[in-house]
Coordinates of C-alpha atoms in Angstrom, one line a residue:
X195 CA 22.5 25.1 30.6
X196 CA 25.1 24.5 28.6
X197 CA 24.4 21.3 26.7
X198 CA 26.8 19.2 24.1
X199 CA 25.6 17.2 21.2
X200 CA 28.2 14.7 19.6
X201 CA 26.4 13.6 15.9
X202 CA 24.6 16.8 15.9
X203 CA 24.5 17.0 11.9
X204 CA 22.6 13.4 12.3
X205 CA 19.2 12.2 12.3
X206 CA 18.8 12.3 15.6
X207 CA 20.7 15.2 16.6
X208 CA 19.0 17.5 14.0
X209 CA 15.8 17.0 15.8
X210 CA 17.0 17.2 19.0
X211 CA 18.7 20.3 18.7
X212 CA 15.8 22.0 16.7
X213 CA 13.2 21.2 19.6
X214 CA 15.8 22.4 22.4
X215 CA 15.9 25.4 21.0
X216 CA 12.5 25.3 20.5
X217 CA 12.0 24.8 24.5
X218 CA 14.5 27.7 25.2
X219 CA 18.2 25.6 25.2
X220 CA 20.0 28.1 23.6
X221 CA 23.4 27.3 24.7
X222 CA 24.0 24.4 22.3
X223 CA 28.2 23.1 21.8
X224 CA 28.0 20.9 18.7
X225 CA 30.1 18.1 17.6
X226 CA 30.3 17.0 14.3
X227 CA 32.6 15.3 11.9
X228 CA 34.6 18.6 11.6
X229 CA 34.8 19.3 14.9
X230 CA 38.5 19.0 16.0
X231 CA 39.8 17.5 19.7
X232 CA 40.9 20.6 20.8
X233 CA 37.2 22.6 20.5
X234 CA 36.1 19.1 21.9
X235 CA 38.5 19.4 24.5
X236 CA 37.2 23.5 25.3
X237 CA 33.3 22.1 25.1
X238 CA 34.0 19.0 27.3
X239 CA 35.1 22.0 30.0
X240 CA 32.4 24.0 29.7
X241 CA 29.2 21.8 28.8
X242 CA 26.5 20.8 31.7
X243 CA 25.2 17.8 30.2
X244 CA 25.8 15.8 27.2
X245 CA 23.9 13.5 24.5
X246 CA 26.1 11.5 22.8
X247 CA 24.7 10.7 19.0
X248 CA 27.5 10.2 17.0
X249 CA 28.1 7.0 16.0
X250 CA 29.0 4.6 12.7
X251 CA 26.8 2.5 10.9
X252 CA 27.5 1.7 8.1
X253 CA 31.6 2.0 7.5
X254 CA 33.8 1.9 4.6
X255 CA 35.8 -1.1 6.6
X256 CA 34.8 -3.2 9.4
X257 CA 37.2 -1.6 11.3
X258 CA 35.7 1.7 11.4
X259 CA 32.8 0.1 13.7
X260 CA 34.8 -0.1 16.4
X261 CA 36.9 3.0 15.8
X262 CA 33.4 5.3 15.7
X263 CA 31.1 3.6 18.4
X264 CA 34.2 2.6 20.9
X265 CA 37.0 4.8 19.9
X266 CA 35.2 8.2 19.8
X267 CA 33.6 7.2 22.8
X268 CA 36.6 6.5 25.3
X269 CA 38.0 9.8 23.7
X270 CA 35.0 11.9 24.7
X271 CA 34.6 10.0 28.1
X272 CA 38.9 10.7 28.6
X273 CA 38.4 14.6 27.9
X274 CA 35.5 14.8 30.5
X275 CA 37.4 13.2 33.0
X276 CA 41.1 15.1 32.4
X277 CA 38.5 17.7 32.4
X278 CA 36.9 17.0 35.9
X279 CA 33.3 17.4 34.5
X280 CA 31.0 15.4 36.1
X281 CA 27.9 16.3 33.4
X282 CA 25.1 13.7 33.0
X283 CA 25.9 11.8 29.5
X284 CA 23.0 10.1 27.5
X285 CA 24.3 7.4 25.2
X286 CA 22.0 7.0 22.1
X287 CA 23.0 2.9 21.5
X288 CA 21.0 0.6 19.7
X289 CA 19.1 -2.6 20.1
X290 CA 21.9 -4.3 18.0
X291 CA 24.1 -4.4 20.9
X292 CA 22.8 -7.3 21.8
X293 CA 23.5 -9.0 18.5
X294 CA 27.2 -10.5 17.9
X295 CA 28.0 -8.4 14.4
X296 CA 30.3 -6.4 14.3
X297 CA 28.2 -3.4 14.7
X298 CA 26.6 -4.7 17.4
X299 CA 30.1 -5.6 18.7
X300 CA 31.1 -2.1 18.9
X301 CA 28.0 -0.8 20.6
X302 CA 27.7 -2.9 23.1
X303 CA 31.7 -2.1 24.1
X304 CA 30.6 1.6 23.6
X305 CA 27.8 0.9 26.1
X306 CA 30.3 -1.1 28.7
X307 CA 32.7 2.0 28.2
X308 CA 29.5 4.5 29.7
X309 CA 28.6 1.8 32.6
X310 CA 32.6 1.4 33.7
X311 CA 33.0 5.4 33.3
X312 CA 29.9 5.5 35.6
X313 CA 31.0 3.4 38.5
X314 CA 34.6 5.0 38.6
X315 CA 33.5 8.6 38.5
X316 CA 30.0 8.8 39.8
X317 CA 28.7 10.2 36.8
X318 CA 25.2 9.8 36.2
X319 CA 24.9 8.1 32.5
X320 CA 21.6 6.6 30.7
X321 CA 22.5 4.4 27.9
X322 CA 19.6 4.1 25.3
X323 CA 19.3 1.5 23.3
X324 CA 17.0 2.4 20.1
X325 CA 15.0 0.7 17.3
X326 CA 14.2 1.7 14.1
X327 CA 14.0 5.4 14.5
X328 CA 12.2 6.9 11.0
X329 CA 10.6 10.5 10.8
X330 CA 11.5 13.4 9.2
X331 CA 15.3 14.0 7.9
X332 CA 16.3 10.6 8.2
X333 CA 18.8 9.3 5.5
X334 CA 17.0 7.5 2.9
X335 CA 18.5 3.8 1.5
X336 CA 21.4 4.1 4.2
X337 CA 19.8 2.6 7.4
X338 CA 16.7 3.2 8.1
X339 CA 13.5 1.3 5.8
X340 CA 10.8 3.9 6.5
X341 CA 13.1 6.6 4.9
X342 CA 14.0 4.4 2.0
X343 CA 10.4 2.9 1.3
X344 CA 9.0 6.7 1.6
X345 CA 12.1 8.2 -0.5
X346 CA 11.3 5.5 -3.2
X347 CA 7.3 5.2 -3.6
X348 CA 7.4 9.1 -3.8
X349 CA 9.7 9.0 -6.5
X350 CA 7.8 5.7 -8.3
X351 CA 11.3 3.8 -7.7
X352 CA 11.4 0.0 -6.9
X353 CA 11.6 -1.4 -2.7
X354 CA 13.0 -4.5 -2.0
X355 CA 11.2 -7.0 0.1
X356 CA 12.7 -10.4 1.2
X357 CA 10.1 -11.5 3.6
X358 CA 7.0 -9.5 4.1
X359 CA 6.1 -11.2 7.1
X360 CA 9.0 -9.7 8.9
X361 CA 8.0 -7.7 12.4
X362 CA 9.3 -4.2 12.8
X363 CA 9.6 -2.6 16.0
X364 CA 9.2 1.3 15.3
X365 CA 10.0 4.6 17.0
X366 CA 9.1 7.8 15.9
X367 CA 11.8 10.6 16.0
X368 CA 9.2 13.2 18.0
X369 CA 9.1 10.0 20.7
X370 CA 12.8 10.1 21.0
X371 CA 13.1 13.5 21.6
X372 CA 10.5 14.0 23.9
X373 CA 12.1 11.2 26.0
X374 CA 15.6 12.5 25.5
X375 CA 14.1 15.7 26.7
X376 CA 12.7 14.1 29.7
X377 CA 15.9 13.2 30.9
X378 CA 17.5 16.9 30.3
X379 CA 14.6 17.8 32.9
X380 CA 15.4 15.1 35.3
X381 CA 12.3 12.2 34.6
X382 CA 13.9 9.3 32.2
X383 CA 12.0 5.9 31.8
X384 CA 14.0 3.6 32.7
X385 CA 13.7 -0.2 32.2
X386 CA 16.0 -2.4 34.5
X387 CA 19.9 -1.5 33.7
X388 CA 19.1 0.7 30.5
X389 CA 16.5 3.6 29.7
X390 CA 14.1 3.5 26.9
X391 CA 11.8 5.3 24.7
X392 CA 8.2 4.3 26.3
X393 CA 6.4 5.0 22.8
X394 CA 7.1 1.9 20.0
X395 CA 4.6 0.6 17.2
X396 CA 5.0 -2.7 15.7
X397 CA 4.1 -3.2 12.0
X398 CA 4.9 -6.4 9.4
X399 CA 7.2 -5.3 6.3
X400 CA 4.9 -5.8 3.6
X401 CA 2.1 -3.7 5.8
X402 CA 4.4 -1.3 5.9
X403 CA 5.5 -0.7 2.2
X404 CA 1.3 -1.3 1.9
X405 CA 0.6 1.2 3.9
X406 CA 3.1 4.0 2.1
X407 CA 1.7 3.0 -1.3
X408 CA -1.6 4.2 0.1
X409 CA -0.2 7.8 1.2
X410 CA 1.1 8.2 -2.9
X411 CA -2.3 7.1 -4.0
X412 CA -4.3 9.4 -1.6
X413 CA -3.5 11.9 -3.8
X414 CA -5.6 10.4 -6.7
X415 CA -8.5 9.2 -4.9
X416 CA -8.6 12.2 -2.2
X417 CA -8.5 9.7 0.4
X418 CA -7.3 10.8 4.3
X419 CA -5.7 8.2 6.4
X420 CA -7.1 6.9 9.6
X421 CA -5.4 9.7 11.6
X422 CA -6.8 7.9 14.9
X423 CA -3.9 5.4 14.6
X424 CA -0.9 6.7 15.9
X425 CA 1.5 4.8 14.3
X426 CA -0.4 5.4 10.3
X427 CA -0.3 9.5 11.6
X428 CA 3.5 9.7 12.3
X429 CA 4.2 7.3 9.1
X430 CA 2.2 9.5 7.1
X431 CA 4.1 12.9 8.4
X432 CA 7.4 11.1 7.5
X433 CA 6.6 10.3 4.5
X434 CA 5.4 13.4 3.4
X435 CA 8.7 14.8 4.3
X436 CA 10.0 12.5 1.5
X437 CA 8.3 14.6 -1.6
X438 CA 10.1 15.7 -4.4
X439 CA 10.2 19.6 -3.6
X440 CA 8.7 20.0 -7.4
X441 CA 5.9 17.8 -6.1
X442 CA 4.6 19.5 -3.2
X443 CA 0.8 20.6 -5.3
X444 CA -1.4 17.9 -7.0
X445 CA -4.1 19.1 -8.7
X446 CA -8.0 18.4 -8.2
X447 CA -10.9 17.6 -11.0
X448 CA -12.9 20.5 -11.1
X449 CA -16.6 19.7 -12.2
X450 CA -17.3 23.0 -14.5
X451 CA -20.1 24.3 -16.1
X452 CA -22.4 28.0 -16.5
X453 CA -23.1 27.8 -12.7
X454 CA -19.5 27.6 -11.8
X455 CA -17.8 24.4 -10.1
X456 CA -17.9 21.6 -7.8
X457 CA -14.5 19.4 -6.7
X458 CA -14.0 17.4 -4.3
X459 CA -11.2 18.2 -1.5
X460 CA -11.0 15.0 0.4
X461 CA -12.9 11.7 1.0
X462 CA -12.5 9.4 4.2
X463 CA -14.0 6.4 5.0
X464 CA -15.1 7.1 8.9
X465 CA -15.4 11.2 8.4
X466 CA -16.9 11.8 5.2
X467 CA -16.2 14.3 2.7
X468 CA -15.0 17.5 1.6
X469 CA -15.9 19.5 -1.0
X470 CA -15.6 23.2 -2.9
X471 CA -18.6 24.8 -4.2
X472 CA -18.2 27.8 -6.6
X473 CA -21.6 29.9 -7.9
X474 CA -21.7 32.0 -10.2
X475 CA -23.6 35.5 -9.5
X476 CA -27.4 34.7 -9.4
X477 CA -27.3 31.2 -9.3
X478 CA -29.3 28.9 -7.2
X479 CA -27.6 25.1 -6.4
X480 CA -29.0 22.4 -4.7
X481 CA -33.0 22.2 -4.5
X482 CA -33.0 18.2 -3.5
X483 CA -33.1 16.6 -0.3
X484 CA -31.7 13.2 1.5
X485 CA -33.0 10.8 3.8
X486 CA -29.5 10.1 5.6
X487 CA -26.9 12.2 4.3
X488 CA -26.3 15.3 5.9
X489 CA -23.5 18.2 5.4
X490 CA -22.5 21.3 6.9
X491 CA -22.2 24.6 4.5
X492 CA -19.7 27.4 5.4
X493 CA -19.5 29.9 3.0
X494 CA -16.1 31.4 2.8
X495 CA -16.4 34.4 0.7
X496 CA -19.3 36.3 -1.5
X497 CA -23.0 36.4 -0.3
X498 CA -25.3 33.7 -0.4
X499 CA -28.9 32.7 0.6
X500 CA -29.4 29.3 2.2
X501 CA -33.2 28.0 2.2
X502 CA -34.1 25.0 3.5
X503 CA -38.3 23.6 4.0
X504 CA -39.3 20.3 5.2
X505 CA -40.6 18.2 2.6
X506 CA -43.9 17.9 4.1
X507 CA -44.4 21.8 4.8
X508 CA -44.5 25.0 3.5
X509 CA -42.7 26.6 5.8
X510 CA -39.5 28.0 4.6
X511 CA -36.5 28.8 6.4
X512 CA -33.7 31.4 5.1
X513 CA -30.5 32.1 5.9
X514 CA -28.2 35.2 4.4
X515 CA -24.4 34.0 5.3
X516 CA -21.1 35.7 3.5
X517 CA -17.5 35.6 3.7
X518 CA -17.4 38.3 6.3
X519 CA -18.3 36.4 9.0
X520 CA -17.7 32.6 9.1
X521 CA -20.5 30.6 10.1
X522 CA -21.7 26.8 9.6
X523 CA -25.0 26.0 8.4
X524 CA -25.6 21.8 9.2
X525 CA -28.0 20.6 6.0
X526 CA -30.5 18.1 8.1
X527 CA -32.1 15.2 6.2
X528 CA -35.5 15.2 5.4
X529 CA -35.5 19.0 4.4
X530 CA -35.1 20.1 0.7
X531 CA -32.2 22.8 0.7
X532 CA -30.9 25.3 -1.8
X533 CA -28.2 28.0 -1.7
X534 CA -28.4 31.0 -4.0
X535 CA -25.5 33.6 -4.4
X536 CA -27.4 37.0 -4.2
X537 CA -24.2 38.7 -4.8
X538 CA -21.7 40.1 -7.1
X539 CA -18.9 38.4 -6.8
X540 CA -18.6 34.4 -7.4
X541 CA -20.1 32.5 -4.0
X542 CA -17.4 30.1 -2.4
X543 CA -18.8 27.6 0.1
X544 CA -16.8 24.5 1.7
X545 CA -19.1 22.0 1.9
X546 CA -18.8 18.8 4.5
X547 CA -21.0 15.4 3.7
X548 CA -20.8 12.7 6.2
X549 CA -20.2 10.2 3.7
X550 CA -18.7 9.5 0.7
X551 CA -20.3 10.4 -2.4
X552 CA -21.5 7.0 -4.2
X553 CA -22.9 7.2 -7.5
X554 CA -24.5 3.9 -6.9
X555 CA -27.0 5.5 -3.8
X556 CA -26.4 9.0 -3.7
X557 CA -29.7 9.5 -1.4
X558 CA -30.5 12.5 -3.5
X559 CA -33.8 13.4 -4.4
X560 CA -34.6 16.6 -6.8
X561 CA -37.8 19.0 -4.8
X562 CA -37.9 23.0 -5.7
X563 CA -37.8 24.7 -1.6

């Protein structure tokens, strides 16, 4: 299928055209800013379906509204039909059309152009009216306050806030494609005259910028966030997008001494923690218990000895684990437990606890095994 993309340097276009190649569209006729009317005129020909993206938002002049969302429009709509091509057009319009500004102004006559091009020709058209897209490659302090507020906190630049009670209605980039995808394959959503993107989240300004100081700071308190909330996963994708490219690595506190190292990886509230172990040749760590913390050893590379005896037995357990072949030992409470690296080389183990480590109760107690 050969498929045309009007704005396809744009946010939305970038992704689009990235995951329809992705999917196996190869045969991809773009139009950008530098495209001229007459390769417009050969792709309007040839092209099977169509997405138009392009659009203005935020113009030099007034004028230009009107120019880019209803002038480019009619001129793409007039080449299809001097061209007799009856392709399926999606218009990406926005939930300003229903707003009397001049943006919204031109939108909503862009959107009237599709409907009126639809009834006279046949053509089937679905006119998409969108809300604060964000995700990854999204302009940042142009139009869209996710890519700002993320472009800015990573950098340790000021965001503006008016009223942090405001409501936003979100929608995640991946969501818009995946729709706009649907429709390629023949099942849109639609809702009454106009189709829309099925996935949206809802979040209050200042919970927002909140929530994006928190993905800076996780990287000084190791924290994870709540990856179970869909909206806080896609928010924290984007703005990890955002980095500075020099600012990719942050580095960890590395607890050293004779016997080698132990730093912590990452600490969650509702999954517990994750740590690195390093032991030196010869060295036994460990040799406490806990009556409620528990963790899981996997020893990634060297050789090393796990032990572990009930506190109330003599009975000792043993395993041998090594880098060569992964395998998780789970630490139960209630048993004293050591490791020991009976080989050559330093002992690396990733260690998992199921809570954070609190200096306050750290349910440790010291016993030899």
């Amino acid at each position: 299928m050969k498929i045309l993309v009007t704005g396809a340097n744009g946010f939305v276009g970038k992704n689009l055209i990235v995951e329809l190649k992705n999917r196996g569209y190869t045969d991809i006729l773009k139009c950008t800013r530098e495209t001229t009317r007459e390769q417009l005129d050969e792709y309007t020909k040839k092209c099977e379906f169509v997405f138009h993206l392009a659009g203005v938002n935020r113009p030099k002049e007034e004028k230009e509204f009107m120019e880019g969302n209803f002038g480019f429009t009619s001129e793409l709509l007039g080449l299809l039909k001097k061209n007799n091509n009856k392709s399926p057009i999606l218009l990406a319009s926005s939930i300003q059309a229903e707003k009397d500004n001049p943006y919204g102004r031109s939108k909503k006559a862009g959107e009237d152009l599709f409907f009126k091009y639809s009834k006279e020709t046949g053509v089937k058209v679905y006119v998409y009216r969108l809300t604060n897209l964000f995700g990854k490659w999204s302009r940042p302090n142009y139009n869209s306050v996710v890519a700002t507020f993320c472009y800015n906190i990573a950098r340790g630049l000021d965001i503006q806030i008016n009223d942090p009670e405001i409501e936003l209605n979100l929608c995640y980039i991946d969501d818009v494609v995946e729709e706009f995808i649907r429709v390629l394959e023949g099942n849109p959503t639609k809702e009454g005259d106009f189709y829309i993107v099925p996935v949206t989240h809802r979040i209050k300004l200042g919970k927002l910028a909140e929530l994006i100081y928190s993905f800076k700071e996780s990287r000084k308190d190791l924290s994870i966030p709540d990856m179970n909330d869909p909206l806080i996963k896609k928010l924290y994708s984007t703005y990890l997008s955002y980095l500075p490219e020099n600012e990719f690595s942050y580095p960890l506190k590395m607890n050293v001494d004779n016997r080698g190292s132990f730093t912590e990886f990452i600490r969650t509230p509702e999954r517990g923690q994750v740590s690195v172990n390093i032991s030196k040749p010869g060295i036994t760590k460990g040799n406490h218990w806990h009556h409620t913390k528990n963790e899981k050893f996997l020893v990634v590379s060297g050789e090393g000895l796990i032990r572990f005896r009930k506190i109330d037995s003599d009975e000792i357990i043993e395993y041998r684990v090594n880098g060569e072949k992964l395998e998780v030992i789970d630490i139960p409470p209630g048993y004293t437990h050591s490791i020991v690296n009976i080989g050559d080389t330093d002992l690396v183990t990733i260690m998992w606890a199921n809570e954070c480590f609190d200096p306050k109760n750290p349910d440790t107690y010291y016993m030899e095994v």
